[in-house]
Coordinates of C-alpha atoms in Angstrom, one line a residue:
X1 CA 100.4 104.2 46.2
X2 CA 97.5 103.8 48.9
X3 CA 94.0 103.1 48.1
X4 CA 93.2 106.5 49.5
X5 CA 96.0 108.0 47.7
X6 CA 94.4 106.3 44.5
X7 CA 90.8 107.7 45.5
X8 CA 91.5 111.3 45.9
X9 CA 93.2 111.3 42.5
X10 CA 89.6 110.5 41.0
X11 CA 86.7 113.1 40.1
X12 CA 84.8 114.1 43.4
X13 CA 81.9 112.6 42.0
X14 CA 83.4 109.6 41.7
X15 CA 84.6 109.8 45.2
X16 CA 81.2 110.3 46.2
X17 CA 80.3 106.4 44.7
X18 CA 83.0 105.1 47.1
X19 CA 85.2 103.5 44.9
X20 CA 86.4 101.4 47.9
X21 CA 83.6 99.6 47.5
X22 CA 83.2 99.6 44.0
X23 CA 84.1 95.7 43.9
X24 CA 81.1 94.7 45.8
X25 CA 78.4 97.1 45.1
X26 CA 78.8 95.7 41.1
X27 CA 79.1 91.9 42.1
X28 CA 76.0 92.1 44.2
X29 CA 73.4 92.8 41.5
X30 CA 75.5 90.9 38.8
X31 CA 75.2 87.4 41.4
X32 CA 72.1 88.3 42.6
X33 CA 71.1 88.9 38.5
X34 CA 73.0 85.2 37.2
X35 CA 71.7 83.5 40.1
X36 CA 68.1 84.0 40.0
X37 CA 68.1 83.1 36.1
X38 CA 70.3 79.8 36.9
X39 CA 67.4 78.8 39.1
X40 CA 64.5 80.1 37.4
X41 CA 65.4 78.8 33.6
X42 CA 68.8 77.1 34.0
X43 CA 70.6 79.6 31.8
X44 CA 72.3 82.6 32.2
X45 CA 70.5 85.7 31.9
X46 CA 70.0 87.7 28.7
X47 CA 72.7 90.4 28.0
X48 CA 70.7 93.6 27.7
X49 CA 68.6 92.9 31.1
X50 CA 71.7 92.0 32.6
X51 CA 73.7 95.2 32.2
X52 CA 70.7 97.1 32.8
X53 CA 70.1 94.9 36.2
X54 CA 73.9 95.6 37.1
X55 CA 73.7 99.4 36.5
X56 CA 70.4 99.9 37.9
X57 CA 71.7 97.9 41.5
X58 CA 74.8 100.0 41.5
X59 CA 73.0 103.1 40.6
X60 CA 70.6 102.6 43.6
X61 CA 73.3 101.8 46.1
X62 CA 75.5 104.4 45.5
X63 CA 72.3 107.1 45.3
X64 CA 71.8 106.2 48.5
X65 CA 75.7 106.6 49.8
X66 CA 75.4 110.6 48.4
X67 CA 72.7 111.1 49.7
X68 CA 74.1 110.2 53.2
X69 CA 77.1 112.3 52.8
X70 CA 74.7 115.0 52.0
X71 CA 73.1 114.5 55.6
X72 CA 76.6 114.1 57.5
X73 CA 78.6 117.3 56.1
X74 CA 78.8 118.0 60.1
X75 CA 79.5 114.3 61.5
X76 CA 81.9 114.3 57.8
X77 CA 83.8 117.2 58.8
X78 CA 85.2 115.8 61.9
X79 CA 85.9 112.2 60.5
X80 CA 86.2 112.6 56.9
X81 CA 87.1 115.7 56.4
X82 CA 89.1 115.2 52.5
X83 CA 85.7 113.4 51.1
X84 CA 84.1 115.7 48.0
X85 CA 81.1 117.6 50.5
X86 CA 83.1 118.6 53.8
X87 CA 86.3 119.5 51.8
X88 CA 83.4 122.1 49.8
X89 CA 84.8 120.4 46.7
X90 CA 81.2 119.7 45.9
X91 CA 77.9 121.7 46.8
X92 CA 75.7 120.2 49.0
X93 CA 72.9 121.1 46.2
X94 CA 75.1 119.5 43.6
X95 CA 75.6 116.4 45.6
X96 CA 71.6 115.8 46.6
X97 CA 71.1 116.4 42.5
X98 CA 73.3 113.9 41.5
X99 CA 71.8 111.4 44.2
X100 CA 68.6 111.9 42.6
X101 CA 70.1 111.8 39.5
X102 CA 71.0 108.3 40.3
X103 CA 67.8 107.0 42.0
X104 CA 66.0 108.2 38.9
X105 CA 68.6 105.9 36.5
X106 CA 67.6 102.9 39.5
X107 CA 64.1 103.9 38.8
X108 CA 64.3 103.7 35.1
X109 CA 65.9 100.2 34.8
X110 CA 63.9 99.0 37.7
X111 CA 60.8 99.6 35.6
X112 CA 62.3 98.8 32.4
X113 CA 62.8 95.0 34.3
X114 CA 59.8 94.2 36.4
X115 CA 57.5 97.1 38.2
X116 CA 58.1 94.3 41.1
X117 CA 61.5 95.4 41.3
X118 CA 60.0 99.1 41.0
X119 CA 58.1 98.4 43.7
X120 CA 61.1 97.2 46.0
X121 CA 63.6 100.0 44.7
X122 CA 60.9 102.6 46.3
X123 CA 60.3 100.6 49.9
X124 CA 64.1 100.6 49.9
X125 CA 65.0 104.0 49.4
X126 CA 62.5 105.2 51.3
X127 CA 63.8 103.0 54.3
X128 CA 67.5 104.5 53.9
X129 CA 66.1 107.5 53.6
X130 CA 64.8 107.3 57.1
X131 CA 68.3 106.4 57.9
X132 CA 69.7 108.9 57.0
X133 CA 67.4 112.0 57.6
X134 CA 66.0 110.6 61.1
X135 CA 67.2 107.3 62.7
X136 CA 71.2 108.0 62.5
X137 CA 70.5 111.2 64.9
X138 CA 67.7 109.5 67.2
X139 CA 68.5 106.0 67.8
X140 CA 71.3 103.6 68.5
X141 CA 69.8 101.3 66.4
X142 CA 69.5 103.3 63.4
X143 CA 71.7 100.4 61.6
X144 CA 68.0 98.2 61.1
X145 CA 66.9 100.9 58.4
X146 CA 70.0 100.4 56.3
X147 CA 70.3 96.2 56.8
X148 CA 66.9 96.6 55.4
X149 CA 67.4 98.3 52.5
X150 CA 70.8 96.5 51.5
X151 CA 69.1 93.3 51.7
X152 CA 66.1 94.2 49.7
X153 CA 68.8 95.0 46.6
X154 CA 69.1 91.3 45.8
X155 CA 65.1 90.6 46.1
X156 CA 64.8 93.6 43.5
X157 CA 67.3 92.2 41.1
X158 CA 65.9 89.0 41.8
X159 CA 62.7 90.1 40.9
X160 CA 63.6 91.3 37.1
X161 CA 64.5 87.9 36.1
X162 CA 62.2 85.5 38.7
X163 CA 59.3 87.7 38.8
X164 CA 57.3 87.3 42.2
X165 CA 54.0 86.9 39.9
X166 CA 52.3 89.9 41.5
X167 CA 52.6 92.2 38.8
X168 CA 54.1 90.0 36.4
X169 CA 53.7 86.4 35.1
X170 CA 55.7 83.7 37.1
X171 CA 55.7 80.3 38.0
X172 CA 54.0 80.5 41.0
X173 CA 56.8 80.5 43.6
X174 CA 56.9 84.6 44.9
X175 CA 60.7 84.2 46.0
X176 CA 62.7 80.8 46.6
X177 CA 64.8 79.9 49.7
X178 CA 67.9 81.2 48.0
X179 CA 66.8 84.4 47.3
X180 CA 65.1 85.2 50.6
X181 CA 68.6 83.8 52.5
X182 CA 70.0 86.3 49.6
X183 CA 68.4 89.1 51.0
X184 CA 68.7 88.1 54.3
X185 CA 72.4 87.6 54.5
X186 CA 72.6 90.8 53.2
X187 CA 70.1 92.3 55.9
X188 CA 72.6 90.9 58.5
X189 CA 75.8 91.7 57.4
X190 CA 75.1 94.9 56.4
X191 CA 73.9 95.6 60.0
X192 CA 77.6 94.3 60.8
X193 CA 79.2 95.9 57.8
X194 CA 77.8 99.6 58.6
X195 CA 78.2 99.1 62.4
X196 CA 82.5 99.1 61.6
X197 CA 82.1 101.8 59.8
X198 CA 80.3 103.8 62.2
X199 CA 82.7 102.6 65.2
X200 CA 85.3 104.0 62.9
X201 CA 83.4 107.3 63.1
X202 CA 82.6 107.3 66.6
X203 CA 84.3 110.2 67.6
X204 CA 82.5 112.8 64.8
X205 CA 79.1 111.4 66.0
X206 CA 79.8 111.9 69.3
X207 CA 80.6 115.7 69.0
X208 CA 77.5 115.7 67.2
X209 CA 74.9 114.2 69.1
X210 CA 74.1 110.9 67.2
X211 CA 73.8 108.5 69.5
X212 CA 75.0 105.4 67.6
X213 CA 75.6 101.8 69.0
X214 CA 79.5 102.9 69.6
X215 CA 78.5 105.8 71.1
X216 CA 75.7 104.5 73.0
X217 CA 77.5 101.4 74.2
X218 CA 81.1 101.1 73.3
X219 CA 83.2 100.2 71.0
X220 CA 84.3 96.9 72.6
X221 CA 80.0 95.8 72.8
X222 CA 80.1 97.0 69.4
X223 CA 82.7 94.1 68.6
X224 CA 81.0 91.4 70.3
X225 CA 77.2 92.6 68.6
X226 CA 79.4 92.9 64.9
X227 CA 80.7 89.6 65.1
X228 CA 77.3 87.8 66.3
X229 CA 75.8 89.3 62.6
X230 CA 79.0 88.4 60.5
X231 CA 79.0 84.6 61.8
X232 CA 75.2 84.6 60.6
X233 CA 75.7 86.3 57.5
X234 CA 78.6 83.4 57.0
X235 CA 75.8 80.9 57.8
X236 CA 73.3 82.3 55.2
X237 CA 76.2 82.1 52.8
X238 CA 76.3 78.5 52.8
X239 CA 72.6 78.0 53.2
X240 CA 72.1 79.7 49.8
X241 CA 74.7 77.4 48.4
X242 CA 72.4 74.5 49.5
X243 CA 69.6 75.5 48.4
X244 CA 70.5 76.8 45.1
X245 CA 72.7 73.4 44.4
X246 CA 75.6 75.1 43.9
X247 CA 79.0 73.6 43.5
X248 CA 82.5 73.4 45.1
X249 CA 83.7 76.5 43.6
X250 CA 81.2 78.8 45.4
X251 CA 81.4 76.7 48.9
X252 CA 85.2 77.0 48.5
X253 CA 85.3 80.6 47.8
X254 CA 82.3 81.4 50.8
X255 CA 83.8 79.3 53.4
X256 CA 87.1 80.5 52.5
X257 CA 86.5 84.2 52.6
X258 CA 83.5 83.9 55.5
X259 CA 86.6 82.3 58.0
X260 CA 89.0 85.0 57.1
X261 CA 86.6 87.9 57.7
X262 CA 86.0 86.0 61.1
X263 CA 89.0 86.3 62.1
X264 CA 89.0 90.1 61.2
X265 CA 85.5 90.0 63.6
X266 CA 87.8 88.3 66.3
X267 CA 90.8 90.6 66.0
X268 CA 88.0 93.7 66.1
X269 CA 86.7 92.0 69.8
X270 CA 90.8 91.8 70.9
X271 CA 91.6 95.1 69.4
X272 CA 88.2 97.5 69.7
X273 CA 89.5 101.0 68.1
X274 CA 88.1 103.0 65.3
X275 CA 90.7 102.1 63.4
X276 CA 90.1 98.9 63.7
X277 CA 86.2 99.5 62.9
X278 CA 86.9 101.4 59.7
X279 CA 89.6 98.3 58.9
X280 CA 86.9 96.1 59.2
X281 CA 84.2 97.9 57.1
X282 CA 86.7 97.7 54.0
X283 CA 86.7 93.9 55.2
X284 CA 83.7 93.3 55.3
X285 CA 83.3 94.3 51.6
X286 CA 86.0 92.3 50.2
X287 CA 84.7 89.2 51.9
X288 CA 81.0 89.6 50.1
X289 CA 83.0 90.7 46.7
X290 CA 85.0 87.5 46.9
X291 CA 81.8 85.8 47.7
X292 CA 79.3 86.9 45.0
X293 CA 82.4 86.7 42.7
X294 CA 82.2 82.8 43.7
X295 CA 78.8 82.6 43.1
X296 CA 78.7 84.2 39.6
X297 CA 81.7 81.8 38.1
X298 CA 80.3 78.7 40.1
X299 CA 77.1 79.3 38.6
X300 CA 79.1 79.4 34.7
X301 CA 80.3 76.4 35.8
X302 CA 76.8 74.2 36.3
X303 CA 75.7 75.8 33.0
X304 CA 77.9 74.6 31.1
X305 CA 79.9 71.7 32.6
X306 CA 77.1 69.1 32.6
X307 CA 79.2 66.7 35.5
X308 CA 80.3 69.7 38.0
X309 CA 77.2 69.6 40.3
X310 CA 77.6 66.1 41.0
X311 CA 81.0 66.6 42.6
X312 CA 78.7 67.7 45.5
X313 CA 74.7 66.3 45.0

């Protein structure tokens, strides 16, 4: 059975999460979560924050992919027309409750954690809400908003268990070079990740006025710009495995995936089609799944094999 086969067997609110993506939008907080404890007290973090972390991260992401649908029903109805809001399987009031309904579940654990990371939840959902209400129907460039807010997920996980010292005790350090390249890389290859998407939807935003880089500029530019942010994102990736002293596991698994999805990039610039784009887009989140999947289980193995960071410093 396909995956889409497999998706439009689940609930419609479900659907509305994007189970696609499911993979990555729960390894990002979890890395981001293990990561910042490994470097702040050399341990993994506590249980209890650490679920809350993870739910709260995935809560806010997919809050703001609802509330999105519930601004594209017309762009959705021309290129998704069998997701939950265009097929009127869900109300567009139902659908903006439930994204609030989520936000407020971000909000909670985000306070619960640090009031940093409330701080950060609210700059970033009020940045993809610009997206998504304003920028998408005004400006090729309306991809910057939701970079970012993606990349600010890790600095708010970050946050709960390496606390800035703002608003909370720390020691002393606001955010080290592996979390800002955290949040960067994510910045940057979310700018390249959404861009496939939106070349795969090119034709519904067309119709409807939204005049995004596809639109504005082609599909083949599109390519070329899409490919310029993956091969920095793949930089960043090894950059935070240097600076966070990580071992051959998570530089294995990084360079590994980062080359494959580089070739996908290169395939896009030989073959530029919506297809293609939307293709790519499911790419480009199993290469950062496989990615902070490396980082949590290389970051197991410092803890608690005592000679596996030497292999490499």
């Amino acid at each position: 059975m396909s995956l889409t086969a497999r998706i439009g067997e689940l609930s419609p609110y479900l659907q509305l999460l994007r189970p696609e993506l499911y993979y990555m939008d729960l390894t990002l907080p979890a890395s981001s979560a293990i990561l910042a404890s490994y470097l702040a007290s050399g341990g993994l973090p506590e249980l209890s924050p650490f679920i809350i972390a993870v739910i709260g991260g995935f809560a806010a992401i997919t809050s703001s992919y609802v509330f999105n649908d519930c601004c594209d029903v017309d762009i959705d109805t021309i290129n998704l027309p069998d997701r939950p809001l265009p097929s009127s399987t869900v109300s567009k009031k139902t659908a903006l409750t439930y994204a609030i309904f989520l936000l407020v579940i971000a909000g909670a654990a985000a306070t619960y954690l640090n009031p940093e990371s409330l701080l950060v939840l609210l700059i970033a959902a009020g940045t993809i809400t610009v997206y998504s209400i304003f920028a998408k129907r005004s400006t090729f460039l309306s991809f910057v908003p939701v970079g970012i807010s993606y990349g600010l997920v890790p600095v708010g996980v970050w946050l709960a268990f390496d606390p800035a010292g703002i608003l909370k005790g720390s020691d002393g350090v606001i955010l080290p070079l592996a979390g800002i390249c955290f949040g960067l890389m994510m910045c940057v290859t979310d700018w390249a990740f959404t861009l496939g998407g939106v070349a795969r939807d090119v034709e519904g935003d067309r119709l409807k006025g939204a005049p995004t880089m596809p639109v504005t500029y082609g599909i083949p530019f599109t390519a070329r710009f899409v490919t310029f942010w993956w091969i920095v994102g793949v930089i960043a990736s090894v950059i935070i495995g240097w600076s966070a002293g990580l071992g051959p596991v998570y530089f294995a698994g990084a360079l590994a995936s980062g080359l494959w999805m580089l070739a996908q990039c290169f395939d896009f610039i030989r073959h530029p089609t919506p297809e293609r784009g939307g293709s790519l887009f499911l790419n480009g989140s199993n290469y950062r799944a496989v990615m902070f999947g490396s980082m949590i289980l290389d970051v197991v193995l410092c803890i608690y094999l005592e000679a596996y960071t030497s292999i490499l410093w």
